[in-house]
mmCIF file of C-alpha atoms and ligand atoms in Angstrom:
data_model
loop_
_atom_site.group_PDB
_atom_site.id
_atom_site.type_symbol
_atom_site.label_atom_id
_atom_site.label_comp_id
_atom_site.label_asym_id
_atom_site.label_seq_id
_atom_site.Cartn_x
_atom_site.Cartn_y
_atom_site.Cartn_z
ATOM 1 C CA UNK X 13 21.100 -4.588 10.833
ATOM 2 C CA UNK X 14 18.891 -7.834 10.167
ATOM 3 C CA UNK X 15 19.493 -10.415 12.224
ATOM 4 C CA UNK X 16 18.036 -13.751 11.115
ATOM 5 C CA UNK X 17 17.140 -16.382 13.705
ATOM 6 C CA UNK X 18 17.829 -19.887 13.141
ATOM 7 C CA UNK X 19 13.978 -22.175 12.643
ATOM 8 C CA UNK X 20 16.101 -24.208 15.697
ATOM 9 C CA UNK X 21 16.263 -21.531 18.103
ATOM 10 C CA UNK X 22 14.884 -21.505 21.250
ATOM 11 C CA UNK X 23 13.036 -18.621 23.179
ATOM 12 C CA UNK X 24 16.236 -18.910 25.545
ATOM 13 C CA UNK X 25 18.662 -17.991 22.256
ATOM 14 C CA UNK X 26 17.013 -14.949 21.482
ATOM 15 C CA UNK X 27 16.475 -13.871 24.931
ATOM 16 C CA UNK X 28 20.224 -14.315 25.047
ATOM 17 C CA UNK X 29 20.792 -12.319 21.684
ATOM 18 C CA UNK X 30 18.028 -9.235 22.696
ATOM 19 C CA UNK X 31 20.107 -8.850 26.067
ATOM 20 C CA UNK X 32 23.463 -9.102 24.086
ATOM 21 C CA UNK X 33 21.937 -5.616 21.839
ATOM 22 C CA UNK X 34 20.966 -4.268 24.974
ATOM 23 C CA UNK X 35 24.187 -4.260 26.544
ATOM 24 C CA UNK X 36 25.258 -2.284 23.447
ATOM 25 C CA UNK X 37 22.195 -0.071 23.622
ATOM 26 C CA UNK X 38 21.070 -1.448 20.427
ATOM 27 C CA UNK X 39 17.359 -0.416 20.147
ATOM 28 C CA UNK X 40 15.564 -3.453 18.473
ATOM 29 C CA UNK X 41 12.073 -5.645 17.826
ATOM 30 C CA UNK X 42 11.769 -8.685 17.124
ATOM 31 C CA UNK X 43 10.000 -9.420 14.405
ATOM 32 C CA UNK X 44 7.675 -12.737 13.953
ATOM 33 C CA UNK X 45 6.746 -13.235 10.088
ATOM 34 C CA UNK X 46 5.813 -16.104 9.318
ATOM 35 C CA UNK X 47 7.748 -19.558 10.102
ATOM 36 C CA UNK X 48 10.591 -16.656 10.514
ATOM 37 C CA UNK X 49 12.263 -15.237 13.396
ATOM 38 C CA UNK X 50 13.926 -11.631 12.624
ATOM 39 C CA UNK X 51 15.611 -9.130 14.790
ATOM 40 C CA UNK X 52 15.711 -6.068 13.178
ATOM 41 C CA UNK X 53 18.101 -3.503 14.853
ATOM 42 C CA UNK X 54 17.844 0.444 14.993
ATOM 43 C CA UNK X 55 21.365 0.870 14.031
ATOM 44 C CA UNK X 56 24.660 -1.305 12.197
ATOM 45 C CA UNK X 57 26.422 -2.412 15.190
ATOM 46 C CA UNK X 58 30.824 -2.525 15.246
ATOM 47 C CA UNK X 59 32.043 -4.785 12.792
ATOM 48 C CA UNK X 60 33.199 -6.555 15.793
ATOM 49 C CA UNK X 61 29.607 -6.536 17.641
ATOM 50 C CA UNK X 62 28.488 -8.240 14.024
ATOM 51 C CA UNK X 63 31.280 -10.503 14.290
ATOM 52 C CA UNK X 64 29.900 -11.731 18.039
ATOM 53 C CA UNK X 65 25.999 -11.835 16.669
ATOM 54 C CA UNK X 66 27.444 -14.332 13.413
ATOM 55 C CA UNK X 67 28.949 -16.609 15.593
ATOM 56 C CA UNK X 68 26.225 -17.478 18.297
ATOM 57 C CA UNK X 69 24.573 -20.673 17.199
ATOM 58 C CA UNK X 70 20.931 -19.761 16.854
ATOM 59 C CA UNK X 71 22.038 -16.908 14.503
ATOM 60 C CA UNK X 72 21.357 -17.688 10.567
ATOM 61 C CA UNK X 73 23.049 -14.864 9.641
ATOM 62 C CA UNK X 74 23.656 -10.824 10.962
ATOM 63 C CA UNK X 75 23.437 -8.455 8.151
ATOM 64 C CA UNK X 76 24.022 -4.810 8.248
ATOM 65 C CA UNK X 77 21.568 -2.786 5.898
ATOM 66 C CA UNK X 78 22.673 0.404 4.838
ATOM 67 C CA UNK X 79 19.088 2.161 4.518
ATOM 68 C CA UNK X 80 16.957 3.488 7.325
ATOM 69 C CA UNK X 81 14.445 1.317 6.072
ATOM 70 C CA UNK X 82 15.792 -2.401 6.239
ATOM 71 C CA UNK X 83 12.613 -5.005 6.053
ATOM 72 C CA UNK X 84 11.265 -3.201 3.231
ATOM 73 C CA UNK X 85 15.170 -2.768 1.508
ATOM 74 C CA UNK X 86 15.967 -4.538 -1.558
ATOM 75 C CA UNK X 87 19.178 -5.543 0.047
ATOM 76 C CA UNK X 88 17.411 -7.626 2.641
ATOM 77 C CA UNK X 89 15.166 -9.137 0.406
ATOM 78 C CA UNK X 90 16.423 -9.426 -2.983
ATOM 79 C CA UNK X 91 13.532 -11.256 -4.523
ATOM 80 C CA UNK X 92 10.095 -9.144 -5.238
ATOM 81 C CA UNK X 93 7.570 -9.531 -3.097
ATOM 82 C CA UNK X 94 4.359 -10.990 -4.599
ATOM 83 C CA UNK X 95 1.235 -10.595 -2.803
ATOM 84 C CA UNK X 96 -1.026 -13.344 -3.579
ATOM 85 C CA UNK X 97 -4.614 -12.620 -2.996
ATOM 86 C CA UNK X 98 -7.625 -14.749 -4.093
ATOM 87 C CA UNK X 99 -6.616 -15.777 -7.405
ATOM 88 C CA UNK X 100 -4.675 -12.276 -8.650
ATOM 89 C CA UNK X 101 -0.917 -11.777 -7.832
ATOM 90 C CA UNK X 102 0.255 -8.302 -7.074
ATOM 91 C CA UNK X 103 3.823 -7.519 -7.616
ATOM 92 C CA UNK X 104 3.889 -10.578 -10.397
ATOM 93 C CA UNK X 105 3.742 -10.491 -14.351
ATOM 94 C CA UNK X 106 0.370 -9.159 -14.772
ATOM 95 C CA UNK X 107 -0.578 -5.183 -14.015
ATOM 96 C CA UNK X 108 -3.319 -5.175 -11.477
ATOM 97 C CA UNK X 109 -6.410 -2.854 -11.853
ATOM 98 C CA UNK X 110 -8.095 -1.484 -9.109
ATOM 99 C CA UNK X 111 -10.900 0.626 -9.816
ATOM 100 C CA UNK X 112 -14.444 2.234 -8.784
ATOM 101 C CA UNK X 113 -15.739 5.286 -7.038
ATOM 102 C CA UNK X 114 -14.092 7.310 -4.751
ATOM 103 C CA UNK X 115 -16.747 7.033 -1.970
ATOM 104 C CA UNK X 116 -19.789 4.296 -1.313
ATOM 105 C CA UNK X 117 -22.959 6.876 -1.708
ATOM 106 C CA UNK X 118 -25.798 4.342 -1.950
ATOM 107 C CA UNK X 119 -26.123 0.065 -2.943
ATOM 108 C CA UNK X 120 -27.152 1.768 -6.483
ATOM 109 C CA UNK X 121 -24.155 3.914 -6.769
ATOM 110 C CA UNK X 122 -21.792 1.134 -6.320
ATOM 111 C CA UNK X 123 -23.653 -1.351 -8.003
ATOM 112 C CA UNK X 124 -23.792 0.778 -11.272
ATOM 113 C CA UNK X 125 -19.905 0.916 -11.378
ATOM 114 C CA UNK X 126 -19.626 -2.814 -10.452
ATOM 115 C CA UNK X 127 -21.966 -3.433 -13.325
ATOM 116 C CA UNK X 128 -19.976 -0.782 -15.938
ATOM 117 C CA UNK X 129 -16.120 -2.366 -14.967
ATOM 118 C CA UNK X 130 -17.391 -6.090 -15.820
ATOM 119 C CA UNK X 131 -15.499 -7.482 -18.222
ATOM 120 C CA UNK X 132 -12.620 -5.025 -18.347
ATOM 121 C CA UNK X 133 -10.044 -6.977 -16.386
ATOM 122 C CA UNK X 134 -10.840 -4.900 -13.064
ATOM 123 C CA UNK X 135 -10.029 -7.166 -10.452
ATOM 124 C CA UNK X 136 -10.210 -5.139 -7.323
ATOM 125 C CA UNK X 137 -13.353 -2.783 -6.627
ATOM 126 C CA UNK X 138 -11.877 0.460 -4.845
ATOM 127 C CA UNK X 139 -14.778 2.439 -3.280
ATOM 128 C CA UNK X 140 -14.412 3.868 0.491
ATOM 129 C CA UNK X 141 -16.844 4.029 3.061
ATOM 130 C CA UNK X 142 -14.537 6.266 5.563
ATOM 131 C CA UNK X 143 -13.241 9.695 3.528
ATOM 132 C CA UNK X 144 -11.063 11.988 5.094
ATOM 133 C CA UNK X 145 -12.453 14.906 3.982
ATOM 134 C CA UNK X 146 -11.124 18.620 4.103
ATOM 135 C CA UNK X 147 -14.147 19.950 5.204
ATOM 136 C CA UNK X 148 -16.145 19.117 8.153
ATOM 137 C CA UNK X 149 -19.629 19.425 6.626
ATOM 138 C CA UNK X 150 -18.233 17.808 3.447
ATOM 139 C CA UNK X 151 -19.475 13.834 2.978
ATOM 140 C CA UNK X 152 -18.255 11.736 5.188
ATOM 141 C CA UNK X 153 -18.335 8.641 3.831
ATOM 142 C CA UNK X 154 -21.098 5.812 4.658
ATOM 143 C CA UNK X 155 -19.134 3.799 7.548
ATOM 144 C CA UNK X 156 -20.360 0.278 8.353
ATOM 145 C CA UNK X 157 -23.081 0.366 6.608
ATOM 146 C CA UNK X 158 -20.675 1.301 3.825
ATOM 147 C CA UNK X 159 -18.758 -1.423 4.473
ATOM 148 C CA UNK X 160 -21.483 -4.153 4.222
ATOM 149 C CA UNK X 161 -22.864 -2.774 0.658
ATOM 150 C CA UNK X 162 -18.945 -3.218 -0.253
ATOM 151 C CA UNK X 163 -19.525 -6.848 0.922
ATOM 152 C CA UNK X 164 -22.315 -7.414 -1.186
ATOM 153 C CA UNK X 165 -21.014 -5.994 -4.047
ATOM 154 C CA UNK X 166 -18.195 -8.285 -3.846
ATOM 155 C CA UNK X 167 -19.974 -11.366 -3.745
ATOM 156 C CA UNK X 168 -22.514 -10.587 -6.502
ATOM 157 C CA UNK X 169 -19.825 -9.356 -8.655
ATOM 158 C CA UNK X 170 -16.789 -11.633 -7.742
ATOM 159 C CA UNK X 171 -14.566 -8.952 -7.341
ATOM 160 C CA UNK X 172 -12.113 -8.320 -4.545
ATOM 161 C CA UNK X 173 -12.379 -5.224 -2.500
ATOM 162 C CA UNK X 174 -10.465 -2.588 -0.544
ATOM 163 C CA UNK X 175 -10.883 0.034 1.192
ATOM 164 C CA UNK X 176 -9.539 3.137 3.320
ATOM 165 C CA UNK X 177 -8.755 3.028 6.989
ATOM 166 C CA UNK X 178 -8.303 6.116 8.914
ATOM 167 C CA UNK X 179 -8.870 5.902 12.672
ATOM 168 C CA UNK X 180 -6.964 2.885 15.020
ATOM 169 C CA UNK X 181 -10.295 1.995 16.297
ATOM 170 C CA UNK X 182 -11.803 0.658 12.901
ATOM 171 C CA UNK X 183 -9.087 -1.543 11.220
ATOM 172 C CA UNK X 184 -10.443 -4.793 13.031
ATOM 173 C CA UNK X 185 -14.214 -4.292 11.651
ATOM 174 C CA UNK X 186 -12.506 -3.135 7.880
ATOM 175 C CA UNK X 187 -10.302 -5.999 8.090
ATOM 176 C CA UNK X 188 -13.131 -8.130 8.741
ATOM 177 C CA UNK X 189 -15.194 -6.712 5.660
ATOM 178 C CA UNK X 190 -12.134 -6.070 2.968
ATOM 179 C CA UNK X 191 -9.784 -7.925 1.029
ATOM 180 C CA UNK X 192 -7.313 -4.931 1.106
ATOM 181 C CA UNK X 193 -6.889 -2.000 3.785
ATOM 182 C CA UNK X 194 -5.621 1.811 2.241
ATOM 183 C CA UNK X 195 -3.657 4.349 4.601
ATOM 184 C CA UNK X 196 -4.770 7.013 2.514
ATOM 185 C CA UNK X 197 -2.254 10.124 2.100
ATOM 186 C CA UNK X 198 -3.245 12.012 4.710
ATOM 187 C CA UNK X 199 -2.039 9.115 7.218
ATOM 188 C CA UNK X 200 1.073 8.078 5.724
ATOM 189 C CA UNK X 201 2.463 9.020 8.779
ATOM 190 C CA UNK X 202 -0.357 8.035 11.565
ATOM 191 C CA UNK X 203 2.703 5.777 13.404
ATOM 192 C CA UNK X 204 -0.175 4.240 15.323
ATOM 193 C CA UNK X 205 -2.529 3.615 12.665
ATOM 194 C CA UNK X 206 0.680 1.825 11.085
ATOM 195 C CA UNK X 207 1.082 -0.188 13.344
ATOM 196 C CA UNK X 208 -2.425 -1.780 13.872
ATOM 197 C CA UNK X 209 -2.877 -2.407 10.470
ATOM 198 C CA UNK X 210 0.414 -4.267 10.739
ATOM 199 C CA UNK X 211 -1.526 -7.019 13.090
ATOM 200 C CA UNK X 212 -4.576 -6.575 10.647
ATOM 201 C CA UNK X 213 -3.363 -9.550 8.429
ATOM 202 C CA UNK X 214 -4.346 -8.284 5.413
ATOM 203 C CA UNK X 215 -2.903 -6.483 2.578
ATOM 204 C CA UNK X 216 -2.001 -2.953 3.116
ATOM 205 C CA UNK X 217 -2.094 -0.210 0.244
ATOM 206 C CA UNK X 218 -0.057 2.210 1.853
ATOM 207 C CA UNK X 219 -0.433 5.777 -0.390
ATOM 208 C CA UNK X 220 2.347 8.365 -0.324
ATOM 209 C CA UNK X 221 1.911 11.525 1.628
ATOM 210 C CA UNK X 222 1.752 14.241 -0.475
ATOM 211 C CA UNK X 223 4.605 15.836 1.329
ATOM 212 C CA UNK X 224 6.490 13.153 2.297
ATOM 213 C CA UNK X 225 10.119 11.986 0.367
ATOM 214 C CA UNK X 226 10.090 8.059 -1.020
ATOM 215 C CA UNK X 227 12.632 7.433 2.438
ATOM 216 C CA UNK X 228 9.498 8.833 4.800
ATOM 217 C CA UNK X 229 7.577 6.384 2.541
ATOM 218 C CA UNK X 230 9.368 3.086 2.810
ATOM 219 C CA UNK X 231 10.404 3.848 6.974
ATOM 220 C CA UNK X 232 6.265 3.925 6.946
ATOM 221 C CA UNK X 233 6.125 0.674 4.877
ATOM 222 C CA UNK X 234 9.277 -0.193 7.614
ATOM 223 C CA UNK X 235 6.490 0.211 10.476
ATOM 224 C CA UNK X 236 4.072 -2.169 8.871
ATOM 225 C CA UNK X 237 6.221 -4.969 7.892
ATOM 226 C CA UNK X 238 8.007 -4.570 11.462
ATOM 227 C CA UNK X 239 4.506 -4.983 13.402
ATOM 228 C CA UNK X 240 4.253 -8.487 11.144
ATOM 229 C CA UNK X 241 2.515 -7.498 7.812
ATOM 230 C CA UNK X 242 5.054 -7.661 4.939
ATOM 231 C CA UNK X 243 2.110 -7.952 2.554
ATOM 232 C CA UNK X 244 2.351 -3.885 1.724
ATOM 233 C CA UNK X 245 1.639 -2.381 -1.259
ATOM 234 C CA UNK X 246 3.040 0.915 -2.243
ATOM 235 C CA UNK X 247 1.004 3.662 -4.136
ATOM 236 C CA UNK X 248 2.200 6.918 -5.849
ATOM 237 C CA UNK X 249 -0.390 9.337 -6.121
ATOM 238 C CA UNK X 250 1.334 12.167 -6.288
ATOM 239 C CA UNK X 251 2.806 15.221 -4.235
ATOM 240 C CA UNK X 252 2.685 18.660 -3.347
ATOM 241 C CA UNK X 253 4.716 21.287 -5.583
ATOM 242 C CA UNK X 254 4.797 24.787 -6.859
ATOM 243 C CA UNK X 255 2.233 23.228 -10.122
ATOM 244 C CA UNK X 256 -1.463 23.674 -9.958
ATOM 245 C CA UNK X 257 -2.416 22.992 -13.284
ATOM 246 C CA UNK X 258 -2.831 19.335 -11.687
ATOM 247 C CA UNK X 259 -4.527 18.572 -7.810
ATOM 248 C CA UNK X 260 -1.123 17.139 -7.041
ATOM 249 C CA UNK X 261 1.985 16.170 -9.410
ATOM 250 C CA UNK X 262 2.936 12.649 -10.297
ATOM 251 C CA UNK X 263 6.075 11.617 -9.082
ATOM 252 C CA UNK X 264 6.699 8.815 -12.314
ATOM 253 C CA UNK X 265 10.467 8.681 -11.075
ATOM 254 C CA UNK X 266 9.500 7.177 -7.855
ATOM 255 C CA UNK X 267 8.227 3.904 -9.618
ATOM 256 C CA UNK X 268 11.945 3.447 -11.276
ATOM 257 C CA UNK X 269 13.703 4.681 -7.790
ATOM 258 C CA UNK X 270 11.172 2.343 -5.531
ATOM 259 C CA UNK X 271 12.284 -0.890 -7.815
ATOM 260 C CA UNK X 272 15.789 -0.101 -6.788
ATOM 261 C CA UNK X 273 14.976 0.302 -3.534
ATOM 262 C CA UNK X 274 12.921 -2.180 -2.156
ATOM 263 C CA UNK X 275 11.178 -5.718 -3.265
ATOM 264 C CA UNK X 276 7.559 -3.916 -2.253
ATOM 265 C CA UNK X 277 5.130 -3.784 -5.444
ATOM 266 C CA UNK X 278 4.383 -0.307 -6.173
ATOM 267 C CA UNK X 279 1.106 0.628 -7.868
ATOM 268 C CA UNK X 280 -0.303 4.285 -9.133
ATOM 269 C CA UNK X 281 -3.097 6.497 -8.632
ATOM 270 C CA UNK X 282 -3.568 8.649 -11.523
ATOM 271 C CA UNK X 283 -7.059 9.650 -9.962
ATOM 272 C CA UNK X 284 -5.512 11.786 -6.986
ATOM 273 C CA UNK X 285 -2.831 13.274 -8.678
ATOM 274 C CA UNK X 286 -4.451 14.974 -11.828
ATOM 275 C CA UNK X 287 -7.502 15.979 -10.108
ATOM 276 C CA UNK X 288 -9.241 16.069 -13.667
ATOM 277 C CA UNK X 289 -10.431 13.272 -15.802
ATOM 278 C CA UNK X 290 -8.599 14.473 -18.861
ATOM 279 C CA UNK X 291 -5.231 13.231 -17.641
ATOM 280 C CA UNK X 292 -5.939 10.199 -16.896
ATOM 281 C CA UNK X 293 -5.358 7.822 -19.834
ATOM 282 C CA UNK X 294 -2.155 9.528 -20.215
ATOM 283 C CA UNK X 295 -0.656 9.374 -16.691
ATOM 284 C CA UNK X 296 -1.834 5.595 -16.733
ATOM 285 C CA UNK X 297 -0.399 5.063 -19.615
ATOM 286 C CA UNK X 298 3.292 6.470 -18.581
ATOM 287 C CA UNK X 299 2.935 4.820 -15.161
ATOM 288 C CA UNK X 300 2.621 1.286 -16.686
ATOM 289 C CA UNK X 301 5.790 2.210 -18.957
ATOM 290 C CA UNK X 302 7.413 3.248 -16.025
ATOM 291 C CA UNK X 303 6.992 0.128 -14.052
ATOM 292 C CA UNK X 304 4.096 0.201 -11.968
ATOM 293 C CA UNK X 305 2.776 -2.831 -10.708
ATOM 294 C CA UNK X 306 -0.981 -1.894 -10.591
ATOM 295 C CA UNK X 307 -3.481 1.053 -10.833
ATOM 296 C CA UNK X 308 -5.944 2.698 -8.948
ATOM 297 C CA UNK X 309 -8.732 4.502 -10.652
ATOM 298 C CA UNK X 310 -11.830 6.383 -9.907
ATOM 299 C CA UNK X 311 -14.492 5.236 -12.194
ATOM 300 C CA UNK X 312 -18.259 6.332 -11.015
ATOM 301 C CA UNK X 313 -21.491 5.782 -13.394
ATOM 302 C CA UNK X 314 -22.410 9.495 -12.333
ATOM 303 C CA UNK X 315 -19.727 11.785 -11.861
ATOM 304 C CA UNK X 316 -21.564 14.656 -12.125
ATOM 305 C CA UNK X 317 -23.684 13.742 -8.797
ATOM 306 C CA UNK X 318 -20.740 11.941 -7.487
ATOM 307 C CA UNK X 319 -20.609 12.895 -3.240
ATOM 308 C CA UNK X 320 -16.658 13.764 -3.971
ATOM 309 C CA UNK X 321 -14.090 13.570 -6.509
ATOM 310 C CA UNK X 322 -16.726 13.475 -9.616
ATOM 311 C CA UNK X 323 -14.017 15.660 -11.455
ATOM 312 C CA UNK X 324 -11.709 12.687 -11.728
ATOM 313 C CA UNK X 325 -13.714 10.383 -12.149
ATOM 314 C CA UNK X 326 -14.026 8.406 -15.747
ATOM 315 C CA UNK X 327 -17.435 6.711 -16.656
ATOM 316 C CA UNK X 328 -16.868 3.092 -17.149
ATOM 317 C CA UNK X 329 -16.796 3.491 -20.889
ATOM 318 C CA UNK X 330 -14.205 5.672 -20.801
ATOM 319 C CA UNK X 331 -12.222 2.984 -18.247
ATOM 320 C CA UNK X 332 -13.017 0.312 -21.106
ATOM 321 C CA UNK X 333 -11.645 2.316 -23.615
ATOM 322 C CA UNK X 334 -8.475 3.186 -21.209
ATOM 323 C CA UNK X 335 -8.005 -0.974 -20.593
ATOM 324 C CA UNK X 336 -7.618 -1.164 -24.688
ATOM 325 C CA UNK X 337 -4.742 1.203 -24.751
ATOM 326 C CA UNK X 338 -3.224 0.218 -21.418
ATOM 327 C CA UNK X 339 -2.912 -3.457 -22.440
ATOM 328 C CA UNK X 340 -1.328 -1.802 -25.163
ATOM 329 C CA UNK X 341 1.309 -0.457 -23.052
ATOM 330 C CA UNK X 342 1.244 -3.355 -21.106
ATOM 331 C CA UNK X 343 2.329 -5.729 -24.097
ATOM 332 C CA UNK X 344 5.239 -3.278 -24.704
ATOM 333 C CA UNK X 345 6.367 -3.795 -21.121
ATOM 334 C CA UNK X 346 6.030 -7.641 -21.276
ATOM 335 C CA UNK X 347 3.511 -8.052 -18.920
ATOM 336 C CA UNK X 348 -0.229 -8.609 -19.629
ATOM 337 C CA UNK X 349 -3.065 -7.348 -18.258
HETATM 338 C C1 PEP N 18 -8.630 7.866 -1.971
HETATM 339 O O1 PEP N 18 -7.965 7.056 -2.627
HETATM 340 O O2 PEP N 18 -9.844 7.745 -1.804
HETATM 341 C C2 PEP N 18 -7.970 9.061 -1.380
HETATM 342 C C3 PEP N 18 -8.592 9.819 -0.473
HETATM 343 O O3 PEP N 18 -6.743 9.326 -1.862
HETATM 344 P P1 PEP N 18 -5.480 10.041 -1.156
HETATM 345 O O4 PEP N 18 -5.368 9.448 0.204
HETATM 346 O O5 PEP N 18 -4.359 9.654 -2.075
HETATM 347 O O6 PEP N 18 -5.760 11.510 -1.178
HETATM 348 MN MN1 MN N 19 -11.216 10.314 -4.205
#
């Protein structure tokens, strides 16, 4: 259940209302977003518990969600959620694209892809200076120092930025740096990690786990939203099956089965999924047609001495010549890019 305080409540009324759920061992938080006051509760209470709740004065209104998940449900929140950042929407008529390398190597490296995606409606400059690697002796990633060339690049190239987050004890200095914080796969599930990032106030990009179902997903999106970020961002890049012709496979039906789900824009990572560059227009492609808010690319000037991922990575012509077809697409959809 939601409970939705009244703006003319006191901190007297919802003391009165927590200790009313306790006496019904109702586990709860309360939930501060904004100019509004939510109580969002583990469970549906009794229809006559619900009935008590609607009729106490500094209640706007009780409502029982059927889903796990209920700040991040469609049925709480009927109308999309639009992040507005700088002067791009996400979630809103226009497909976003977020591209760039997978890691920061060098100020050349990611200078030479900021340089190669001007002009091709990029607005978002993905590169990460903190890469969760499967090897120990593998790269990485460049850490604050990282961090500052992604500064630099933003401001010389007026793009926004974002970038991964893996460990609790970073997301105040990469909120301080980014425009946008990633939970990467591998920490879809890092509860704790969650729930920092949902006092980070900024925009979260929170990736599916490659083994996790689109419920595990949104009660992870749940965690963010409930620790007072509802600016979260969801991101298919695919999961593990029994296929290994691709890195991971696709999940296209989650875009359709998120937008009936929950008022969170969803965006795609064609990048992770194939694991080759070859895929890539085409997976793009379907994922706009499918309803995907945004995309997330790899794009590096080098992939051959990329530091990871150079496999999947396009060169920025072949990104230009992707943005020709996907606006394509895009125009089919009714929505622009
Ligand atoms: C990434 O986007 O850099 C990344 C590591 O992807 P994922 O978490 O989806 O594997
Ligand atoms: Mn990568």
């Amino acid at each position: 259940m939601l409970i939705k305080i009244k703006k003319s409540a006191h901190a007297g009324d919802i003391q009165m209302i927590r200790q009313l759920l306790n006496r019904h061992n109702l586990g709860h938080r309360v939930i501060n977003a904004g100019t509004e006051t939510i109580i969002g509760v583990e469970a549906n209470p009794s229809e006559e518990i619900a009935r008590e709740l609607n009729a106490l004065s500094a209640v706007e209104s009780a409502m029982p969600i059927a889903t796990p998940y209920k700040l991040a449900s469609l049925a709480a929140h009927p109308e999309k959620t639009v992040i507005r950042i700088g002067n791009i929407e996400i979630g809103g008529e226009a497909i976003v694209l977020m591209a760039g390398p997978c890691a920061i190597e060098s100020q050349e490296q990611l200078e030479a892809v900021a340089e190669g995606l001007k002009g091709t409606g990029v607005s978002v400059l993905r590169a990460s200076a903190y890469k969760p690697r499967t090897s120990p002796y593998s790269f990485q990633g460049m850490g604050e120092e990282g961090l500052k060339l992604h500064v630099s690049a933003k401001a010389k190239h007026g793009l926004l930025i974002e970038t991964e987050v893996m460990d609790v004890r970073d997301v105040a200095l990469v909120a301080a740096h980014v425009d946008i914080i990633r939970i990467g796969a591998r920490n879809m599930q890092n509860f704790d990690l969650l729930k920092e990032v949902g006092k980070c106030g900024k925009p979260v990009i929170l990736k599916r786990g490659m083994s996790s179902t689109i419920e595990e997903w949104l009660m992870s999106a749940e965690y963010i939203i409930a620790h007072g970020n509802p600016d979260v961002i969801l991101c298919e890049r695919g999961i593990r099956t029994f296929e290994n012709a691709t890195r991971s496979t696709l999940d296209l039906s989650s875009i359709p089965v998120l937008k009936r789900l929950t008022h969170l824009p969803v965006i795609v990572d064609p990048s992770h999924a194939a694991g080759r560059k070859d895929l890539i227009p085409a997976l793009s492609a379907a994922a706009i047609a499918a309803g995907a808010d945004g995309l997330l690319v790899e794009v590096h000037a080098n992939p051959k001495k990329a530091k990871c991922d150079g496999k999947q990575a396009l060169l920025p012509i072949e990104w230009a010549e992707l943005v020709c077809l996907l606006k394509k697409v895009a125009l089919a959809m009714g929505r622009s890019i």
